[in-house]
mmCIF file of C-alpha atoms in Angstrom:
data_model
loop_
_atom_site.group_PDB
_atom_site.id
_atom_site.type_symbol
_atom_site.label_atom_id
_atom_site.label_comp_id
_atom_site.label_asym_id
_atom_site.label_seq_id
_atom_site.Cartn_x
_atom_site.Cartn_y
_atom_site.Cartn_z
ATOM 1 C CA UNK A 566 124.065 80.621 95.658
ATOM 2 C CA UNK A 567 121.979 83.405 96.507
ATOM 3 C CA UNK A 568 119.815 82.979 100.234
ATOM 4 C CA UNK A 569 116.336 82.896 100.272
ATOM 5 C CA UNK A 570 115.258 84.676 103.346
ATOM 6 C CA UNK A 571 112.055 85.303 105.103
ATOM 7 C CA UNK A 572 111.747 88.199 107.723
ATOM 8 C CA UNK A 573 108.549 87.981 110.102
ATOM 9 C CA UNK A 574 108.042 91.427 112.612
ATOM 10 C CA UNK A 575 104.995 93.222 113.331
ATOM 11 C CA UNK A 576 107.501 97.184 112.925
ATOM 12 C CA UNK A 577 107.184 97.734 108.724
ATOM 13 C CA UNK A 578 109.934 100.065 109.091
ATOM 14 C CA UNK A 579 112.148 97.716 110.557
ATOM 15 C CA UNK A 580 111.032 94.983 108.078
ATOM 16 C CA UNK A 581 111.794 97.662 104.704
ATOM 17 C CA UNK A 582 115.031 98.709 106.096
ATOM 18 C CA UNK A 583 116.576 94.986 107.252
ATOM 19 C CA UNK A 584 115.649 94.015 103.886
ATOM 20 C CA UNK A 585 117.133 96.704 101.594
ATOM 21 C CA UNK A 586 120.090 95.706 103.080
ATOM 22 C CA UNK A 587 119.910 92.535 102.927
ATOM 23 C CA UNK A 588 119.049 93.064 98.823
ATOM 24 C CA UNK A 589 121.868 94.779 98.467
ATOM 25 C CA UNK A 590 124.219 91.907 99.281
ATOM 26 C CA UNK A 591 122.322 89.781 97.172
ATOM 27 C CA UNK A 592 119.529 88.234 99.197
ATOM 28 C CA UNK A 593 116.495 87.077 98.399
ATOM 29 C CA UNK A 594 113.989 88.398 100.788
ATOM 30 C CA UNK A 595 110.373 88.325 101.553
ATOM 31 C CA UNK A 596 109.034 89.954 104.366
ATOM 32 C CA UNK A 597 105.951 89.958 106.540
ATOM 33 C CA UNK A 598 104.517 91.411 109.352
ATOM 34 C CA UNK A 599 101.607 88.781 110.488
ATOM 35 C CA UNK A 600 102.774 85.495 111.750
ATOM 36 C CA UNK A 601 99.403 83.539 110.019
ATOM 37 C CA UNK A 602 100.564 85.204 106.779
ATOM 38 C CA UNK A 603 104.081 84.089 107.057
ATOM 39 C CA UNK A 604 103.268 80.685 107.417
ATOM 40 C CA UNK A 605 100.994 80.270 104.360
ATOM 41 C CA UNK A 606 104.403 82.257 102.621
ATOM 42 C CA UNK A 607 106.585 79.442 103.983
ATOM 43 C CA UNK A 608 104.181 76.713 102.760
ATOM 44 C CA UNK A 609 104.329 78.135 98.883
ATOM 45 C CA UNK A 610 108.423 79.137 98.532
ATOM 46 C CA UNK A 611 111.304 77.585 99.992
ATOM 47 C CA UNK A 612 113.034 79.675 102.456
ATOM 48 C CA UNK A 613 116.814 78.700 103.473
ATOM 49 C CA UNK A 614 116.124 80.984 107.033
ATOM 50 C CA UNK A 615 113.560 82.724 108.359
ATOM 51 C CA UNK A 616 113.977 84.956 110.920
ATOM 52 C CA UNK A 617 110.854 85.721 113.384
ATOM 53 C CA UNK A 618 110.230 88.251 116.520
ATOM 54 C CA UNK A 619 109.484 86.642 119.378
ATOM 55 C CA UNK A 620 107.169 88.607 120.297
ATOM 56 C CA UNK A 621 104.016 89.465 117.561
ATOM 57 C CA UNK A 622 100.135 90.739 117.859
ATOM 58 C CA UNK A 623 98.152 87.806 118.166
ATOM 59 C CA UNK A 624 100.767 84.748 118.290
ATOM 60 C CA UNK A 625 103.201 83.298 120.473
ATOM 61 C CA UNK A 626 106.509 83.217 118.574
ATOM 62 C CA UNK A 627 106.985 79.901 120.156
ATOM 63 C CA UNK A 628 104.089 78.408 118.922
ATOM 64 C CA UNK A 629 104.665 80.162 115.310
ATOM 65 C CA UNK A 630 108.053 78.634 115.530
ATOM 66 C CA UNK A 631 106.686 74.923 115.923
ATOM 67 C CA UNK A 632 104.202 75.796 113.019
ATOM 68 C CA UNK A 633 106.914 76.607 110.887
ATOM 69 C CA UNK A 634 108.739 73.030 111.761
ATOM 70 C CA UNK A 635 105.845 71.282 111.103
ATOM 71 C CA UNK A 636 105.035 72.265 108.161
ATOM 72 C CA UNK A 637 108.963 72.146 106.678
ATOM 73 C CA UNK A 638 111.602 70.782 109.618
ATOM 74 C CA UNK A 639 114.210 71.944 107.261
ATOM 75 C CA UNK A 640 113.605 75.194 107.447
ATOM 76 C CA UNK A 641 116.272 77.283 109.616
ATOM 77 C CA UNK A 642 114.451 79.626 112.076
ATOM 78 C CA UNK A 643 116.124 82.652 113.980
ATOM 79 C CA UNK A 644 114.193 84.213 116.694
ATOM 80 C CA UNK A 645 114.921 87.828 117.171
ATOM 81 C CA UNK A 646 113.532 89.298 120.898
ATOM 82 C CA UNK A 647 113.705 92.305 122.812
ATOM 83 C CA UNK A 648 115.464 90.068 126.123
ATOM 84 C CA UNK A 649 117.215 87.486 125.368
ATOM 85 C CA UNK A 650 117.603 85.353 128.724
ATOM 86 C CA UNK A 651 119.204 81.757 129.135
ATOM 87 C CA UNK A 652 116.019 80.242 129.605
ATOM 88 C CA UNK A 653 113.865 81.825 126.605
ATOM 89 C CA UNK A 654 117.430 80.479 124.570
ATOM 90 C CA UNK A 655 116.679 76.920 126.014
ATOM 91 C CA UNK A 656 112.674 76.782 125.239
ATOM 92 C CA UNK A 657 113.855 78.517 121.682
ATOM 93 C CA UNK A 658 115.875 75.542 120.940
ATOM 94 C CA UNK A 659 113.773 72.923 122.632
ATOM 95 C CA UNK A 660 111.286 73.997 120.026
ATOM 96 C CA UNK A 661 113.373 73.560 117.292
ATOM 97 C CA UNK A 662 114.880 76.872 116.051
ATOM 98 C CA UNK A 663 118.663 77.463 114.500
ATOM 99 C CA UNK A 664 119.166 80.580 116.999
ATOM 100 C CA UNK A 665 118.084 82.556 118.946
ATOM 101 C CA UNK A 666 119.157 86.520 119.047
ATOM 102 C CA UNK A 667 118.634 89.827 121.139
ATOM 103 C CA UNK A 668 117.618 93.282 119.156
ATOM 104 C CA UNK A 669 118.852 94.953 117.807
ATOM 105 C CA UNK A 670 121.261 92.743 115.814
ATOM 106 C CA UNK A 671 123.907 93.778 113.723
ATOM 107 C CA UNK A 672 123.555 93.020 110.133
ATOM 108 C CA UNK A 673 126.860 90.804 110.308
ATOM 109 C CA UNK A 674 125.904 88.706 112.758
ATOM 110 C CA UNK A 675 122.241 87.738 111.077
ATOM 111 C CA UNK A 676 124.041 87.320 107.364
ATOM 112 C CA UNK A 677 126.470 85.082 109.141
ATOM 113 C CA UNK A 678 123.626 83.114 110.563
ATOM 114 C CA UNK A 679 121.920 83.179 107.558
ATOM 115 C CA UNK A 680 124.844 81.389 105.330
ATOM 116 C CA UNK A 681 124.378 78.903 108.697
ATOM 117 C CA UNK A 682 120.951 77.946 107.916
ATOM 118 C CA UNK A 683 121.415 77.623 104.160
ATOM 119 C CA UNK A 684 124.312 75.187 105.003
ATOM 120 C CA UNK A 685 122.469 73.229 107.608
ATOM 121 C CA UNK A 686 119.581 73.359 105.087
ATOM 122 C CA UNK A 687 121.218 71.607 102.293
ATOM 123 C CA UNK A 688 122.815 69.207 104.346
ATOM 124 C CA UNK A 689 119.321 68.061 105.380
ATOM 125 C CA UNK A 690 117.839 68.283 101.951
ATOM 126 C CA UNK A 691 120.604 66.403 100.997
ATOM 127 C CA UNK A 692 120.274 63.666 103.626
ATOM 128 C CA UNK A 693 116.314 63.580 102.562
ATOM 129 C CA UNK A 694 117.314 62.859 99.232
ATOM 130 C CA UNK A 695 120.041 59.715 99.958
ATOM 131 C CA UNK A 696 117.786 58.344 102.386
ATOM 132 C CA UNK A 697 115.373 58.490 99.582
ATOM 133 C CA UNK A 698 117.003 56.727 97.305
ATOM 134 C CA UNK A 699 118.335 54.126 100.103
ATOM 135 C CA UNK A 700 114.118 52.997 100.538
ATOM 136 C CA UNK A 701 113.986 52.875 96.646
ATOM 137 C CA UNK A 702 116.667 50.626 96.271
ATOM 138 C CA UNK A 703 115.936 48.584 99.207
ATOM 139 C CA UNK A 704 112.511 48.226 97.843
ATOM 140 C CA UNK A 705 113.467 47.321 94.336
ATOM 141 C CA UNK A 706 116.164 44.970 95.727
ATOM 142 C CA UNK A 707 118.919 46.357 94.109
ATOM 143 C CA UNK B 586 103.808 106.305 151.767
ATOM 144 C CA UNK B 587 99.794 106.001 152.423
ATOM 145 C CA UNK B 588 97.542 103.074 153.877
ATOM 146 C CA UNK B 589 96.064 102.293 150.803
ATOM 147 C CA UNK B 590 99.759 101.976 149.140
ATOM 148 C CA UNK B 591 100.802 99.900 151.451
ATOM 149 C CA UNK B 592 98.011 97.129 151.357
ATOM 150 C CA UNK B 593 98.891 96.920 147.548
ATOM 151 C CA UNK B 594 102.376 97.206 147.854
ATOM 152 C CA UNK B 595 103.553 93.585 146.460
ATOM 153 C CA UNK B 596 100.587 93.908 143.176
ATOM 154 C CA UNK B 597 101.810 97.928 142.614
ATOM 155 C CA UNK B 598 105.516 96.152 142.351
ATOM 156 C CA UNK B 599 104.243 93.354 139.923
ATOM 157 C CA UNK B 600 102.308 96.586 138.121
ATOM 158 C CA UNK B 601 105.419 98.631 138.066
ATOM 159 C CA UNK B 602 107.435 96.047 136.834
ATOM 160 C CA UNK B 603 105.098 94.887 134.021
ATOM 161 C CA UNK B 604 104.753 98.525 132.314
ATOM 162 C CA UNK B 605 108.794 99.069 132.340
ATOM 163 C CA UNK B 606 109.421 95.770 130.569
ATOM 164 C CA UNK B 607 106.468 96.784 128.177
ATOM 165 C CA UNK B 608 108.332 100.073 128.169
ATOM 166 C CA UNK B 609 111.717 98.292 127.667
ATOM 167 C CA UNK B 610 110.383 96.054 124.798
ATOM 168 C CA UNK B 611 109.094 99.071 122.757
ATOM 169 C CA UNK B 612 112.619 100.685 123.293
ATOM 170 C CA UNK B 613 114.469 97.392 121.702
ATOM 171 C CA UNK B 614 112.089 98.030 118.572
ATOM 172 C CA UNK B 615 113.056 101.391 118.074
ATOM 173 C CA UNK B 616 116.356 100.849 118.135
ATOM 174 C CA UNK B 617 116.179 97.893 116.227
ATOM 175 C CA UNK B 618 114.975 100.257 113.503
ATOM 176 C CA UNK B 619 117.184 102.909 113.981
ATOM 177 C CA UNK B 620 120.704 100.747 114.135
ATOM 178 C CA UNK B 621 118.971 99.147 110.825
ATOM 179 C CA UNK B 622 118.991 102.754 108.932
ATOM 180 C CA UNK B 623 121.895 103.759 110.704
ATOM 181 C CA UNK B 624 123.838 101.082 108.672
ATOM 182 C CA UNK B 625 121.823 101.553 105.888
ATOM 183 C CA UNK B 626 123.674 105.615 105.719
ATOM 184 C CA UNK B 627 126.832 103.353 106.282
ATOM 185 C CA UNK B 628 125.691 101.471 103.032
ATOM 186 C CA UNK B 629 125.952 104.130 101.142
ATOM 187 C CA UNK B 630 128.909 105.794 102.276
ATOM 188 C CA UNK B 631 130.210 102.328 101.047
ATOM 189 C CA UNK B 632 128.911 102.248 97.646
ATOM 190 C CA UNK B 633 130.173 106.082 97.764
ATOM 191 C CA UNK B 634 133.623 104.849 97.998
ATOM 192 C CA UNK B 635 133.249 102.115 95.409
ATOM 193 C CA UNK B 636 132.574 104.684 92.865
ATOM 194 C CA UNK B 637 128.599 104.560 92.743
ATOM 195 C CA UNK B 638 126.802 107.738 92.753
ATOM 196 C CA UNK B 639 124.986 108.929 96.344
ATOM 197 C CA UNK B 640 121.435 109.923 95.479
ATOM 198 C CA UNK B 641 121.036 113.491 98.039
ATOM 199 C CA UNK B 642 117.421 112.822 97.706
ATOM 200 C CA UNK B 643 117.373 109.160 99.364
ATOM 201 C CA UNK B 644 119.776 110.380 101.992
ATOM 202 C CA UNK B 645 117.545 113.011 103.316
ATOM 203 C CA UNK B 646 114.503 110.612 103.427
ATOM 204 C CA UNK B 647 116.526 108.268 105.610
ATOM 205 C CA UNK B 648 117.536 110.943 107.406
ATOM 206 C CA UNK B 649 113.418 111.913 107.919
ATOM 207 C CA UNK B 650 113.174 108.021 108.918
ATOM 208 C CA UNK B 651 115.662 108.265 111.583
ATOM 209 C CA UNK B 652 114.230 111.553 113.148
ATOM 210 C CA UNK B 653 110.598 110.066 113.255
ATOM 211 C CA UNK B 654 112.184 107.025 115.021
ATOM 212 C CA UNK B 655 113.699 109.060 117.362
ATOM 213 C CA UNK B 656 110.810 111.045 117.856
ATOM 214 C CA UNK B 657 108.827 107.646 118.574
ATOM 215 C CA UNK B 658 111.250 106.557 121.080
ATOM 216 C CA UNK B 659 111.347 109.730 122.631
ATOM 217 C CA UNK B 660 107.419 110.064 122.811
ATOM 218 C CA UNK B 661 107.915 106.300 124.599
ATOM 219 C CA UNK B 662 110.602 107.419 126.975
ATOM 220 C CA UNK B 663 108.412 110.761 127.608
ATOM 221 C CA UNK B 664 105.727 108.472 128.906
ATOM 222 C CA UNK B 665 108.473 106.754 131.026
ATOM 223 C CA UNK B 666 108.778 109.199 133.014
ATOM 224 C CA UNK B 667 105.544 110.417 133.407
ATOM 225 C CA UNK B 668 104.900 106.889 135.105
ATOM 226 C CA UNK B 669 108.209 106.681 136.829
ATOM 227 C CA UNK B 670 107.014 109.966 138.511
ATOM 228 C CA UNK B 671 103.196 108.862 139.302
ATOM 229 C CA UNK B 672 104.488 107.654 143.013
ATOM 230 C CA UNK B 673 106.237 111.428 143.816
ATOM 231 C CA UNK B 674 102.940 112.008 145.733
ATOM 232 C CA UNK B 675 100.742 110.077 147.487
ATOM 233 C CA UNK B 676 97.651 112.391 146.911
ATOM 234 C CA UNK B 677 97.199 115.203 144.784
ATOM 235 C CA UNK B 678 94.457 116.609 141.627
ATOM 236 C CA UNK B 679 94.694 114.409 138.874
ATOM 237 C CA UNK B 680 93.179 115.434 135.593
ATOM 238 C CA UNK B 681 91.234 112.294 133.971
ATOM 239 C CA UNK B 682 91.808 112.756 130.773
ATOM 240 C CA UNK B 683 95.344 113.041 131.141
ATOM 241 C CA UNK B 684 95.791 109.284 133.263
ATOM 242 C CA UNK B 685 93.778 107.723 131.049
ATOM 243 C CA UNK B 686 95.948 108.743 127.564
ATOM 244 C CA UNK B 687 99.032 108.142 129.916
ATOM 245 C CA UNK B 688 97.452 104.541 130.609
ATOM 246 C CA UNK B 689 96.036 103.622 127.092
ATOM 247 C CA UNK B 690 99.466 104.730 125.857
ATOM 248 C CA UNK B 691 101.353 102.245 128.070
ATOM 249 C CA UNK B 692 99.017 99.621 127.289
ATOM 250 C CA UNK B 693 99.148 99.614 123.593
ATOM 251 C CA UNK B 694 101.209 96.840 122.990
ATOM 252 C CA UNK B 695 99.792 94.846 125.605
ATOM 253 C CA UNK B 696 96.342 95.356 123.605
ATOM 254 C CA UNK B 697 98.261 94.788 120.374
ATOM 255 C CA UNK B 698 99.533 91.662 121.508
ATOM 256 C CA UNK B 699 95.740 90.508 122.130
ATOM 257 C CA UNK B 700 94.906 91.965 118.711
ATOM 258 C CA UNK B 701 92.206 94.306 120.367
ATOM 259 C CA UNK B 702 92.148 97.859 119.662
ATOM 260 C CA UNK B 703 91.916 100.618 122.358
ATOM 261 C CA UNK B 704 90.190 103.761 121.496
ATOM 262 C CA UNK B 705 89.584 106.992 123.877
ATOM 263 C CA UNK B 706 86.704 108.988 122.632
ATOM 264 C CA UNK B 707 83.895 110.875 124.590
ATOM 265 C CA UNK B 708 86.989 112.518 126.887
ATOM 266 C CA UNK B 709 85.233 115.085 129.004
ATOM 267 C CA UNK B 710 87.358 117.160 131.112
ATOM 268 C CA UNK B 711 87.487 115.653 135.023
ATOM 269 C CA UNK B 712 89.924 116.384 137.904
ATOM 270 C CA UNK B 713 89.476 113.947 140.895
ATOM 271 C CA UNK B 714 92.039 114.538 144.379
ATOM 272 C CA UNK B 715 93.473 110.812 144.466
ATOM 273 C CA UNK B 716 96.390 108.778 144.645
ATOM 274 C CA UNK B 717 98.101 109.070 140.895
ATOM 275 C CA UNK B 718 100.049 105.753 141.167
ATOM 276 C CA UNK B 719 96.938 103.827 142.424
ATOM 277 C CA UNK B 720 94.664 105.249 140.241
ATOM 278 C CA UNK B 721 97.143 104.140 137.259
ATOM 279 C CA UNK B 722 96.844 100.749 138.792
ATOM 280 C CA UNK B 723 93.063 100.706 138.770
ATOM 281 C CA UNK B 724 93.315 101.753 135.271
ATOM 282 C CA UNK B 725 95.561 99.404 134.218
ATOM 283 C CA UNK B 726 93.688 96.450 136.379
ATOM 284 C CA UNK B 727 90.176 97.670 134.151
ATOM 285 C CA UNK B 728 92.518 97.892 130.415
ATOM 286 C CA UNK B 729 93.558 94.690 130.878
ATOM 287 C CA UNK B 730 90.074 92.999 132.152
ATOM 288 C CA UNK B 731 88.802 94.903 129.026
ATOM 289 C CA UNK B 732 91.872 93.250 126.881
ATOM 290 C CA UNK B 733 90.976 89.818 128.113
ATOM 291 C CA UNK B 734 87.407 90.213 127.370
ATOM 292 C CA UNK B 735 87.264 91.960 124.074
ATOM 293 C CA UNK B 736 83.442 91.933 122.320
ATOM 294 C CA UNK B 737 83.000 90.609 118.870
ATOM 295 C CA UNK B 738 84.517 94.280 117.284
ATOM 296 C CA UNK B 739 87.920 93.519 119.299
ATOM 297 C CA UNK B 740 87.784 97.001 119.867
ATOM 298 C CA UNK B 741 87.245 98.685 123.280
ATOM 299 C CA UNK B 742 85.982 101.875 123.853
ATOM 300 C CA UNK B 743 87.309 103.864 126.817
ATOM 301 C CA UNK B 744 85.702 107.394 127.901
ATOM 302 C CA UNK B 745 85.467 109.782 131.021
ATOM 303 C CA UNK B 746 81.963 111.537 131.854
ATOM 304 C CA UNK B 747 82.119 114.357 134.458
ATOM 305 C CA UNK B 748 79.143 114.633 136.806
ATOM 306 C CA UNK B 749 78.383 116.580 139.852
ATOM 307 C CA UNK B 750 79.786 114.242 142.433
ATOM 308 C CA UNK B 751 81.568 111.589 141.061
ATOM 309 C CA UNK B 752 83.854 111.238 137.410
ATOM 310 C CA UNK B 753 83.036 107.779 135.531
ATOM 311 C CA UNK B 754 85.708 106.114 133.387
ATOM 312 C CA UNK B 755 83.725 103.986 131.022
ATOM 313 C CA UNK B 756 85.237 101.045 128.942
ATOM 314 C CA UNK B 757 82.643 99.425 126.278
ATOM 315 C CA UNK B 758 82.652 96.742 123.843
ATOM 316 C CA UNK B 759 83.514 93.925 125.884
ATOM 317 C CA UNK B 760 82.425 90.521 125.858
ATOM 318 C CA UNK B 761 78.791 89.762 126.697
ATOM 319 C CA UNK B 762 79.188 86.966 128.612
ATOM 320 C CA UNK B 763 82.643 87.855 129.986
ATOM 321 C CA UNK B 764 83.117 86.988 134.197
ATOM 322 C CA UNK B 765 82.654 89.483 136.842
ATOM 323 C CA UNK B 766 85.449 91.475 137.256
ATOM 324 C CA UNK B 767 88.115 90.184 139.542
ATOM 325 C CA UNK B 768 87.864 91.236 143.558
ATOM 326 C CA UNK B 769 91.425 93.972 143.200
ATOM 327 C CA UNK B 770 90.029 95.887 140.340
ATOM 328 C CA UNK B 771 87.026 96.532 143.329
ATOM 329 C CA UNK B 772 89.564 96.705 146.334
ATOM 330 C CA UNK B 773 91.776 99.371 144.376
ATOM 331 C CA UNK B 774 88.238 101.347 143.177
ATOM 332 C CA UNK B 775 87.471 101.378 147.015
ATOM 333 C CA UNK B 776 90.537 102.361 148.049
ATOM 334 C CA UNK B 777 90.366 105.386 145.693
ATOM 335 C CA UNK B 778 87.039 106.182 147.399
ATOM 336 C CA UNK B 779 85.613 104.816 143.949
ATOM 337 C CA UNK B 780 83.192 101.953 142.389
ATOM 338 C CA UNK B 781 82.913 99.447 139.885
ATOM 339 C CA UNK B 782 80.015 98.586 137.860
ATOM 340 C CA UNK B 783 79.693 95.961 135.153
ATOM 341 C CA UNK B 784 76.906 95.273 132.969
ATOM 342 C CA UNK B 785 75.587 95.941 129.314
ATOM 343 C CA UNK B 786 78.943 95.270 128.057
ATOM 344 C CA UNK B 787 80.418 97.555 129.949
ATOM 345 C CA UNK B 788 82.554 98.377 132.901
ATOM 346 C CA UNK B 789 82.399 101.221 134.891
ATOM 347 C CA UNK B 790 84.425 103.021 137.368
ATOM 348 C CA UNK B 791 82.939 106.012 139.354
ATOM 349 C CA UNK B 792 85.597 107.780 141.775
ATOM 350 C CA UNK B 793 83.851 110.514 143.736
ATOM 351 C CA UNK B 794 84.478 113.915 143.143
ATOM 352 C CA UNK B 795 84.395 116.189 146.275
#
């Protein structure tokens, strides 16, 4: 099944060429380069990853990372930054996203992750969905 | 090294080290971009082999997109070095102009990171007999007062007058009811024989001339 992928980076030229190649393996990909924008994106389509820089005019990626969470704690979110240290990797996680990655990234590496968060994704769609129908039949008495 | 570099010797490191990693963050971005079209020409020399058809045309506009990244990262690198070498003398004739689009050039993704816009306009041609690296400092120090207290426009105007005896670096469109300016943007004016004003929306730094 084909990924549905969000990118989020302030640099349009490194938004148009990341996604032509991601396109040409089959992706699905939106893109956007204002953090506020992507999250009213994420709100209207369901995205198996999305994959935000760290750093962006206007936002903290951190805080656009909880956002995202809140608003759908299924979704998958890889940071991409410019220095990746051991502590920004902690306070990445601690905040809830899948990974956390240093640029530039090798295509590779991000489809891997990618298939990672569409996995993880549909294993907690999935788990939505029985615990769902656990309430409904423990409701109804079944 | 001089007096006056030596009383802000600890700040001018914490200065220093704040433009490179600026410096260093705009490098990851280029490259980002360029490893991204890089395998992109890998792309096609993959569909090449799988029988599909190279478009010439699309190749040479990628190959246009890598030069202009290259030039960008150059240009970036370029003013690298024009900062690594500000601290080669401790005095010499500075020209203005010249600091200041070295300074609003380093500081353009600190001001795009506050969503405020920097623009130099009414550049009139000033040479002053100063420290460069301190003077950078004191620019930097007044950018980034003018970044955290951006008028309604978000967009700060930054100019240099020439007068008789003294050169004034004006930055306008800040905040009316932003605080004084803190007490090192003053010390560092000082110790460039200089002053700083603030009112009317605007700050002001006068170095003397002669």
């Amino acid at each position: 099944m084909a990924e549905n992928v969000l990118l989020v980076d302030d640099e349009q030229e490194f938004l148009d060429s990341l996604s032509e190649r991601m396109k040409t393996r089959g992706i699905n990909v939106d893109t956007s380069t204002s953090a506020t924008e992507a999250l009213e994106m994420a709100e209207n389509a369901s995205y198996d990853a999305i994959i935000l820089d760290l750093k962006m005019p206007g936002v903290d990626g951190l805080e656009a990372l909880k956002s995202f969470k809140e608003k759908n704690p299924e979704v998958q979110v890889i940071l991409l930054t410019g220095h990746a240290t051991v502590e920004k990797g902690i306070e990445a996680m601690k905040h809830g996203a899948m990974d956390f990655l240093e640029k530039p990234s090798d295509l590779p590496t991000l489809l891997e992750k990618i298939k990672k968060a569409q996995a993880k994704k549909m294993i907690l769609v999935e788990k939505q969905a029985e615990d769902k129908i656990s309430q409904i039949v423990q409701a109804k008495g079944w | 090294m001089t007096s006056e570099r030596d009383a802000h010797a600890g700040e001018g490191l914490t200065f220093f080290g704040a433009v490179s990693a600026s410096i260093s963050h705009e490098l990851k971005n280029h490259l980002a971009i360029i490893s991204q079209q890089a395998g992109m020409l890998e792309d096609a020399g993959m569909m090449a082999e799988k029988g599909m058809e190279l478009s010439p045309e699309k190749l040479m506009q990628l190959g246009d997109r890598l030069q202009a990244q290259v030039r960008r990262a150059d240009q970036v690198l370029k003013n690298m070095n024009a900062f690594a070498h500000l601290v080669d003398e401790p005095s010499r004739k500075v020209d203005l102009v010249q600091s200041l689009e070295l300074m609003v050039a380093l500081c353009v993704r600190f001001a795009s990171q506050k969503t405020v816009e920097l623009e130099l306009s009414r550049l009139e041609q000033a040479e002053v007999a100063t420290d460069p690296f301190l003077l950078e400092f004191l620019l930097f120090d007044a950018i980034r007062f003018a970044l955290d207290n951006p008028g309604p426009s978000r967009r700060i105007g930054i100019g240099v007058h020439a007068r008789e005896r003294e050169a004034l670096i004006t930055l306008s469109g800040l905040e009316a009811n932003a605080p004084a300016p803190p007490e090192r943007l003053n010390e560092l004016a000082r110790a460039l024989s200089g002053r700083v004003r603030y009112g009317d929306n605007e700050l002001r730094l006068a170095l003397d001339r002669a």
